[in-house]
Amino acid sequence: GAVVSQHPSRVICKSGTSVKIECRSLDFQATTMFWYRQFPKQSLMLMATSNEGSKATYEQGVEKDKFLINHASLTLSTLTVTSAHPEDSSFYICSARADRGRGYTFGSGTRLTVV
Amino acid sequence: QKEVEQDPGPLSVPEGAIVSLNCTYSNSAFQYFVWYRQYSRKGPELLMYTYSSGNKEDGRFTAQVDKSSKYISLFIRDSQPSDSATYLCAMSASQGGSEKLVFGKGTKLTVNP
């Protein structure tokens, strides 16, 4: 149980285009999901907290107009990287928590390459 | 001082060894502690989590929390080559499920056959 599905697993896009990443909780409902970014050989950096039915809460230094988050249902949150640039190339990971009795489960991550 | 400190390693051990991975933290409000294993180019995989001080065991893995010292550990017994990965500790101040996790940098472990 507590499976989080994330896709695509890998995407290459041209500079200036937008990319959407989906994060789904498959067997549980998640009122809160989290989006992280991870650089090579670095730990996870929290970008934003996605709340179902309301606006996301962004961490300091994260551009909310560039990284659009939508949490339209209890099982789906999306991250859209708008007008992507090569410096946005990174590994993006989402996570969610089924309930208080379980740990946070992560998706398998999305490797974004902007060329 | 960072909220969570974790030695990045790398740590290399022979197969069958007992591995000890550790993190220290500075925020006394942390009450949820979790260990993840991350293979290269994959998302973190939940290993163990705990809310209280003491030990929690699951198979070859034992998680230990000492809140008085602000120190947590993960022990791996009879380590296997398949345990080779980066191990991340993380913690949060809330049990409610909406508090953000603070991660250590991760320790890269290699178990040699």
PDB file of C-alpha atoms in Angstrom:
ATOM      1  CA  GLY A   1       0.000   0.000   0.000  1.00  0.00           C
ATOM      2  CA  ALA A   2       0.816   3.720  -0.041  1.00  0.00           C
ATOM      3  CA  VAL A   3       2.098   3.872  -3.590  1.00  0.00           C
ATOM      4  CA  VAL A   4       2.900   7.166  -5.269  1.00  0.00           C
ATOM      5  CA  SER A   5       3.127   7.150  -9.030  1.00  0.00           C
ATOM      6  CA  GLN A   6       5.032   9.892 -10.804  1.00  0.00           C
ATOM      7  CA  HIS A   7       5.425  10.427 -14.512  1.00  0.00           C
ATOM      8  CA  PRO A   8       7.033  10.967 -16.818  1.00  0.00           C
ATOM      9  CA  SER A   9      10.173   9.382 -15.448  1.00  0.00           C
ATOM     10  CA  ARG A  10      12.281  11.244 -17.932  1.00  0.00           C
ATOM     11  CA  VAL A  11      11.625  14.185 -20.216  1.00  0.00           C
ATOM     12  CA  ILE A  12      13.743  16.253 -22.564  1.00  0.00           C
ATOM     13  CA  CYS A  13      12.357  19.565 -23.694  1.00  0.00           C
ATOM     14  CA  LYS A  14      13.486  22.595 -25.590  1.00  0.00           C
ATOM     15  CA  SER A  15      14.335  25.811 -23.834  1.00  0.00           C
ATOM     16  CA  GLY A  16      11.295  28.058 -23.525  1.00  0.00           C
ATOM     17  CA  THR A  17       8.716  25.285 -23.483  1.00  0.00           C
ATOM     18  CA  SER A  18       6.671  24.077 -20.508  1.00  0.00           C
ATOM     19  CA  VAL A  19       6.700  20.648 -18.954  1.00  0.00           C
ATOM     20  CA  LYS A  20       4.069  19.061 -16.725  1.00  0.00           C
ATOM     21  CA  ILE A  21       4.909  16.397 -14.165  1.00  0.00           C
ATOM     22  CA  GLU A  22       2.160  14.365 -12.526  1.00  0.00           C
ATOM     23  CA  CYS A  23       2.130  12.818  -9.094  1.00  0.00           C
ATOM     24  CA  ARG A  24      -0.647  10.400  -8.148  1.00  0.00           C
ATOM     25  CA  SER A  25      -1.401   8.584  -4.929  1.00  0.00           C
ATOM     26  CA  LEU A  26      -2.647   5.223  -6.169  1.00  0.00           C
ATOM     27  CA  ASP A  27      -4.214   3.606  -3.144  1.00  0.00           C
ATOM     28  CA  PHE A  28      -4.784   6.442  -0.733  1.00  0.00           C
ATOM     29  CA  GLN A  29      -5.953  10.012  -0.598  1.00  0.00           C
ATOM     30  CA  ALA A  30      -3.435  12.724   0.071  1.00  0.00           C
ATOM     31  CA  THR A  31      -4.560  16.176   1.128  1.00  0.00           C
ATOM     32  CA  THR A  32      -0.938  17.240   1.118  1.00  0.00           C
ATOM     33  CA  MET A  33       1.771  16.434  -1.360  1.00  0.00           C
ATOM     34  CA  PHE A  34       5.316  17.759  -1.504  1.00  0.00           C
ATOM     35  CA  TRP A  35       7.532  18.620  -4.435  1.00  0.00           C
ATOM     36  CA  TYR A  36      11.290  18.344  -4.204  1.00  0.00           C
ATOM     37  CA  ARG A  37      14.216  19.049  -6.429  1.00  0.00           C
ATOM     38  CA  GLN A  38      17.460  17.135  -6.236  1.00  0.00           C
ATOM     39  CA  PHE A  39      20.767  18.097  -7.808  1.00  0.00           C
ATOM     40  CA  PRO A  40      23.449  15.463  -8.490  1.00  0.00           C
ATOM     41  CA  LYS A  41      25.002  14.135  -5.300  1.00  0.00           C
ATOM     42  CA  GLN A  42      22.873  16.490  -3.228  1.00  0.00           C
ATOM     43  CA  SER A  43      19.990  15.911  -0.900  1.00  0.00           C
ATOM     44  CA  LEU A  44      16.382  16.749  -1.579  1.00  0.00           C
ATOM     45  CA  MET A  45      15.400  20.384  -1.558  1.00  0.00           C
ATOM     46  CA  LEU A  46      11.770  21.082  -0.778  1.00  0.00           C
ATOM     47  CA  MET A  47      10.242  23.358  -3.381  1.00  0.00           C
ATOM     48  CA  ALA A  48       6.638  23.576  -2.299  1.00  0.00           C
ATOM     49  CA  THR A  49       3.841  22.006  -0.356  1.00  0.00           C
ATOM     50  CA  SER A  50       0.781  21.218  -2.429  1.00  0.00           C
ATOM     51  CA  ASN A  51      -2.581  21.383  -0.685  1.00  0.00           C
ATOM     52  CA  GLU A  52      -5.716  19.933  -2.218  1.00  0.00           C
ATOM     53  CA  GLY A  53      -8.175  22.636  -3.124  1.00  0.00           C
ATOM     54  CA  SER A  54      -5.957  25.553  -2.205  1.00  0.00           C
ATOM     55  CA  LYS A  55      -2.816  27.332  -3.272  1.00  0.00           C
ATOM     56  CA  ALA A  56       0.540  25.726  -2.848  1.00  0.00           C
ATOM     57  CA  THR A  57       2.984  26.984  -0.268  1.00  0.00           C
ATOM     58  CA  TYR A  58       6.359  27.716  -1.808  1.00  0.00           C
ATOM     59  CA  GLU A  59       9.703  27.654  -0.074  1.00  0.00           C
ATOM     60  CA  GLN A  60      11.820  30.748  -0.013  1.00  0.00           C
ATOM     61  CA  GLY A  61      13.610  31.340  -3.266  1.00  0.00           C
ATOM     62  CA  VAL A  62      11.301  29.165  -5.375  1.00  0.00           C
ATOM     63  CA  GLU A  63       9.518  31.116  -8.121  1.00  0.00           C
ATOM     64  CA  LYS A  64       5.839  30.282  -7.930  1.00  0.00           C
ATOM     65  CA  ASP A  65       5.173  31.664 -11.402  1.00  0.00           C
ATOM     66  CA  LYS A  66       7.809  29.395 -12.843  1.00  0.00           C
ATOM     67  CA  PHE A  67       6.886  26.253 -10.952  1.00  0.00           C
ATOM     68  CA  LEU A  68       3.112  26.021 -11.105  1.00  0.00           C
ATOM     69  CA  ILE A  69       1.508  23.533  -8.774  1.00  0.00           C
ATOM     70  CA  ASN A  70      -2.040  22.302  -9.018  1.00  0.00           C
ATOM     71  CA  HIS A  71      -3.593  19.889  -6.553  1.00  0.00           C
ATOM     72  CA  ALA A  72      -7.014  19.439  -8.067  1.00  0.00           C
ATOM     73  CA  SER A  73      -7.988  16.217  -6.340  1.00  0.00           C
ATOM     74  CA  LEU A  74      -7.046  14.116  -3.355  1.00  0.00           C
ATOM     75  CA  THR A  75      -5.021  11.796  -5.561  1.00  0.00           C
ATOM     76  CA  LEU A  76      -3.343  14.089  -8.069  1.00  0.00           C
ATOM     77  CA  SER A  77      -0.879  16.948  -7.898  1.00  0.00           C
ATOM     78  CA  THR A  78       0.904  18.406 -10.896  1.00  0.00           C
ATOM     79  CA  LEU A  79       4.041  20.485 -11.213  1.00  0.00           C
ATOM     80  CA  THR A  80       4.437  22.533 -14.379  1.00  0.00           C
ATOM     81  CA  VAL A  81       7.822  24.002 -15.156  1.00  0.00           C
ATOM     82  CA  THR A  82       7.018  27.003 -17.321  1.00  0.00           C
ATOM     83  CA  SER A  83       9.364  28.520 -19.882  1.00  0.00           C
ATOM     84  CA  ALA A  84      12.008  26.001 -18.961  1.00  0.00           C
ATOM     85  CA  HIS A  85      15.682  26.879 -19.190  1.00  0.00           C
ATOM     86  CA  PRO A  86      18.765  24.656 -19.011  1.00  0.00           C
ATOM     87  CA  GLU A  87      19.299  25.610 -15.371  1.00  0.00           C
ATOM     88  CA  ASP A  88      15.927  24.006 -14.585  1.00  0.00           C
ATOM     89  CA  SER A  89      17.371  20.647 -15.568  1.00  0.00           C
ATOM     90  CA  SER A  90      17.191  18.517 -12.465  1.00  0.00           C
ATOM     91  CA  PHE A  91      15.566  15.551 -10.771  1.00  0.00           C
ATOM     92  CA  TYR A  92      12.084  16.395  -9.492  1.00  0.00           C
ATOM     93  CA  ILE A  93      10.398  14.172  -6.918  1.00  0.00           C
ATOM     94  CA  CYS A  94       7.016  14.272  -5.254  1.00  0.00           C
ATOM     95  CA  SER A  95       5.908  12.706  -2.010  1.00  0.00           C
ATOM     96  CA  ALA A  96       2.721  12.150  -0.066  1.00  0.00           C
ATOM     97  CA  ARG A  97       1.603  10.615   3.179  1.00  0.00           C
ATOM     98  CA  ALA A  98      -1.317   8.235   3.494  1.00  0.00           C
ATOM     99  CA  ASP A  99      -2.104   8.913   7.107  1.00  0.00           C
ATOM    100  CA  ARG A 100      -0.497   9.548  10.420  1.00  0.00           C
ATOM    101  CA  GLY A 101       0.365   5.915  10.865  1.00  0.00           C
ATOM    102  CA  ARG A 102       2.599   5.747   7.814  1.00  0.00           C
ATOM    103  CA  GLY A 103       5.684   7.409   6.504  1.00  0.00           C
ATOM    104  CA  TYR A 104       5.989   9.768   3.614  1.00  0.00           C
ATOM    105  CA  THR A 105       6.107   7.872   0.334  1.00  0.00           C
ATOM    106  CA  PHE A 106       8.002   9.202  -2.648  1.00  0.00           C
ATOM    107  CA  GLY A 107       7.384   8.930  -6.333  1.00  0.00           C
ATOM    108  CA  SER A 108      10.091   7.515  -8.560  1.00  0.00           C
ATOM    109  CA  GLY A 109      11.163  10.950  -9.725  1.00  0.00           C
ATOM    110  CA  THR A 110      11.314  12.783 -13.037  1.00  0.00           C
ATOM    111  CA  ARG A 111      14.600  13.556 -14.733  1.00  0.00           C
ATOM    112  CA  LEU A 112      14.118  16.822 -16.619  1.00  0.00           C
ATOM    113  CA  THR A 113      16.650  17.888 -19.208  1.00  0.00           C
ATOM    114  CA  VAL A 114      16.205  21.245 -20.914  1.00  0.00           C
ATOM    115  CA  VAL A 115      18.198  21.669 -24.092  1.00  0.00           C
TER     116      VAL A 115
ATOM    117  CA  GLN B   1      24.548  25.082  11.961  1.00  0.00           C
ATOM    118  CA  LYS B   2      22.313  23.091   9.654  1.00  0.00           C
ATOM    119  CA  GLU B   3      19.171  21.609  11.110  1.00  0.00           C
ATOM    120  CA  VAL B   4      20.180  18.087  10.123  1.00  0.00           C
ATOM    121  CA  GLU B   5      23.765  16.931   9.741  1.00  0.00           C
ATOM    122  CA  GLN B   6      24.709  13.704   8.013  1.00  0.00           C
ATOM    123  CA  ASP B   7      28.152  12.535   6.986  1.00  0.00           C
ATOM    124  CA  PRO B   8      28.041  12.083   3.198  1.00  0.00           C
ATOM    125  CA  GLY B   9      30.682   9.353   3.247  1.00  0.00           C
ATOM    126  CA  PRO B  10      31.310   7.506   1.047  1.00  0.00           C
ATOM    127  CA  LEU B  11      31.216   4.447   3.244  1.00  0.00           C
ATOM    128  CA  SER B  12      32.547   1.147   1.917  1.00  0.00           C
ATOM    129  CA  VAL B  13      32.143  -2.128   3.801  1.00  0.00           C
ATOM    130  CA  PRO B  14      32.535  -5.844   3.037  1.00  0.00           C
ATOM    131  CA  GLU B  15      29.495  -8.017   2.596  1.00  0.00           C
ATOM    132  CA  GLY B  16      28.150  -9.246   5.917  1.00  0.00           C
ATOM    133  CA  ALA B  17      29.388  -6.262   7.903  1.00  0.00           C
ATOM    134  CA  ILE B  18      27.238  -4.287  10.300  1.00  0.00           C
ATOM    135  CA  VAL B  19      26.697  -0.779   8.991  1.00  0.00           C
ATOM    136  CA  SER B  20      26.016   2.208  11.200  1.00  0.00           C
ATOM    137  CA  LEU B  21      24.602   5.373   9.648  1.00  0.00           C
ATOM    138  CA  ASN B  22      24.031   8.464  11.746  1.00  0.00           C
ATOM    139  CA  CYS B  23      22.474  11.900  11.791  1.00  0.00           C
ATOM    140  CA  THR B  24      22.449  14.694  14.307  1.00  0.00           C
ATOM    141  CA  TYR B  25      19.947  17.501  14.512  1.00  0.00           C
ATOM    142  CA  SER B  26      19.551  20.789  16.271  1.00  0.00           C
ATOM    143  CA  ASN B  27      15.791  21.371  16.381  1.00  0.00           C
ATOM    144  CA  SER B  28      14.386  19.935  19.595  1.00  0.00           C
ATOM    145  CA  ALA B  29      10.886  20.185  18.103  1.00  0.00           C
ATOM    146  CA  PHE B  30      11.550  17.303  15.728  1.00  0.00           C
ATOM    147  CA  GLN B  31       9.474  14.313  16.705  1.00  0.00           C
ATOM    148  CA  TYR B  32       9.169  12.309  13.505  1.00  0.00           C
ATOM    149  CA  PHE B  33      12.295  10.553  12.254  1.00  0.00           C
ATOM    150  CA  VAL B  34      12.619   8.580   9.049  1.00  0.00           C
ATOM    151  CA  TRP B  35      15.224   6.799   6.964  1.00  0.00           C
ATOM    152  CA  TYR B  36      15.114   6.474   3.203  1.00  0.00           C
ATOM    153  CA  ARG B  37      17.221   4.492   0.770  1.00  0.00           C
ATOM    154  CA  GLN B  38      17.816   5.980  -2.646  1.00  0.00           C
ATOM    155  CA  TYR B  39      19.287   4.151  -5.576  1.00  0.00           C
ATOM    156  CA  SER B  40      20.859   6.129  -8.353  1.00  0.00           C
ATOM    157  CA  ARG B  41      18.319   8.008 -10.487  1.00  0.00           C
ATOM    158  CA  LYS B  42      15.400   6.748  -8.413  1.00  0.00           C
ATOM    159  CA  GLY B  43      13.080   8.291  -5.861  1.00  0.00           C
ATOM    160  CA  PRO B  44      13.757   7.662  -2.146  1.00  0.00           C
ATOM    161  CA  GLU B  45      12.361   4.431  -0.777  1.00  0.00           C
ATOM    162  CA  LEU B  46      10.944   4.487   2.739  1.00  0.00           C
ATOM    163  CA  LEU B  47      12.849   2.183   5.078  1.00  0.00           C
ATOM    164  CA  MET B  48      11.761   2.989   8.592  1.00  0.00           C
ATOM    165  CA  TYR B  49      10.170   5.753  10.604  1.00  0.00           C
ATOM    166  CA  THR B  50       9.601   6.374  14.274  1.00  0.00           C
ATOM    167  CA  TYR B  51       8.187   9.011  16.566  1.00  0.00           C
ATOM    168  CA  SER B  52       9.824   8.130  19.826  1.00  0.00           C
ATOM    169  CA  SER B  53      13.204   7.611  21.397  1.00  0.00           C
ATOM    170  CA  GLY B  54      14.463   4.062  21.482  1.00  0.00           C
ATOM    171  CA  ASN B  55      14.926   1.305  18.958  1.00  0.00           C
ATOM    172  CA  LYS B  56      12.711   0.035  16.198  1.00  0.00           C
ATOM    173  CA  GLU B  57      13.633  -3.106  14.320  1.00  0.00           C
ATOM    174  CA  ASP B  58      12.541  -4.376  10.930  1.00  0.00           C
ATOM    175  CA  GLY B  59      14.400  -7.373   9.579  1.00  0.00           C
ATOM    176  CA  ARG B  60      18.048  -6.488   9.137  1.00  0.00           C
ATOM    177  CA  PHE B  61      17.396  -2.815   9.871  1.00  0.00           C
ATOM    178  CA  THR B  62      17.287  -1.120  13.259  1.00  0.00           C
ATOM    179  CA  ALA B  63      16.452   2.539  13.707  1.00  0.00           C
ATOM    180  CA  GLN B  64      17.569   4.217  16.902  1.00  0.00           C
ATOM    181  CA  VAL B  65      16.562   7.619  18.196  1.00  0.00           C
ATOM    182  CA  ASP B  66      18.102   9.449  21.137  1.00  0.00           C
ATOM    183  CA  LYS B  67      16.167  12.671  21.572  1.00  0.00           C
ATOM    184  CA  SER B  68      18.244  13.785  24.542  1.00  0.00           C
ATOM    185  CA  SER B  69      21.352  13.771  22.389  1.00  0.00           C
ATOM    186  CA  LYS B  70      19.521  14.762  19.200  1.00  0.00           C
ATOM    187  CA  TYR B  71      21.057  11.799  17.464  1.00  0.00           C
ATOM    188  CA  ILE B  72      19.546   9.106  15.259  1.00  0.00           C
ATOM    189  CA  SER B  73      21.073   6.007  13.768  1.00  0.00           C
ATOM    190  CA  LEU B  74      20.274   3.292  11.269  1.00  0.00           C
ATOM    191  CA  PHE B  75      21.974  -0.071  11.664  1.00  0.00           C
ATOM    192  CA  ILE B  76      22.103  -2.621   8.883  1.00  0.00           C
ATOM    193  CA  ARG B  77      23.014  -6.162   9.891  1.00  0.00           C
ATOM    194  CA  ASP B  78      24.472  -8.719   7.516  1.00  0.00           C
ATOM    195  CA  SER B  79      24.865  -6.090   4.822  1.00  0.00           C
ATOM    196  CA  GLN B  80      24.406  -7.185   1.214  1.00  0.00           C
ATOM    197  CA  PRO B  81      25.660  -5.735  -2.074  1.00  0.00           C
ATOM    198  CA  SER B  82      22.050  -4.856  -2.829  1.00  0.00           C
ATOM    199  CA  ASP B  83      22.151  -2.483   0.156  1.00  0.00           C
ATOM    200  CA  SER B  84      24.559  -0.287  -1.800  1.00  0.00           C
ATOM    201  CA  ALA B  85      22.736   3.021  -2.120  1.00  0.00           C
ATOM    202  CA  THR B  86      22.523   6.467  -0.610  1.00  0.00           C
ATOM    203  CA  TYR B  87      20.787   6.569   2.760  1.00  0.00           C
ATOM    204  CA  LEU B  88      18.916   9.707   3.720  1.00  0.00           C
ATOM    205  CA  CYS B  89      17.746  10.627   7.167  1.00  0.00           C
ATOM    206  CA  ALA B  90      14.854  13.044   7.493  1.00  0.00           C
ATOM    207  CA  MET B  91      12.754  14.470  10.255  1.00  0.00           C
ATOM    208  CA  SER B  92       9.872  16.799  10.924  1.00  0.00           C
ATOM    209  CA  ALA B  93       8.321  18.639  13.807  1.00  0.00           C
ATOM    210  CA  SER B  94       4.752  17.527  13.276  1.00  0.00           C
ATOM    211  CA  GLN B  95       2.892  14.252  13.328  1.00  0.00           C
ATOM    212  CA  GLY B  96       0.006  15.738  11.422  1.00  0.00           C
ATOM    213  CA  GLY B  97       1.237  14.764   7.999  1.00  0.00           C
ATOM    214  CA  SER B  98       1.524  18.254   6.596  1.00  0.00           C
ATOM    215  CA  GLU B  99       4.767  19.383   8.174  1.00  0.00           C
ATOM    216  CA  LYS B 100       7.692  19.410   5.820  1.00  0.00           C
ATOM    217  CA  LEU B 101      10.547  16.973   6.146  1.00  0.00           C
ATOM    218  CA  VAL B 102      14.082  18.232   6.665  1.00  0.00           C
ATOM    219  CA  PHE B 103      16.638  15.978   5.043  1.00  0.00           C
ATOM    220  CA  GLY B 104      20.232  15.169   5.731  1.00  0.00           C
ATOM    221  CA  LYS B 105      22.609  15.217   2.778  1.00  0.00           C
ATOM    222  CA  GLY B 106      22.661  11.442   2.546  1.00  0.00           C
ATOM    223  CA  THR B 107      25.399   8.873   3.081  1.00  0.00           C
ATOM    224  CA  LYS B 108      26.568   6.867   0.122  1.00  0.00           C
ATOM    225  CA  LEU B 109      27.098   3.228   1.084  1.00  0.00           C
ATOM    226  CA  THR B 110      28.869   0.560  -0.946  1.00  0.00           C
ATOM    227  CA  VAL B 111      28.772  -3.057   0.188  1.00  0.00           C
ATOM    228  CA  ASN B 112      31.478  -5.038  -1.531  1.00  0.00           C
ATOM    229  CA  PRO B 113      30.924  -8.731  -2.312  1.00  0.00           C
TER     230      PRO B 113
END
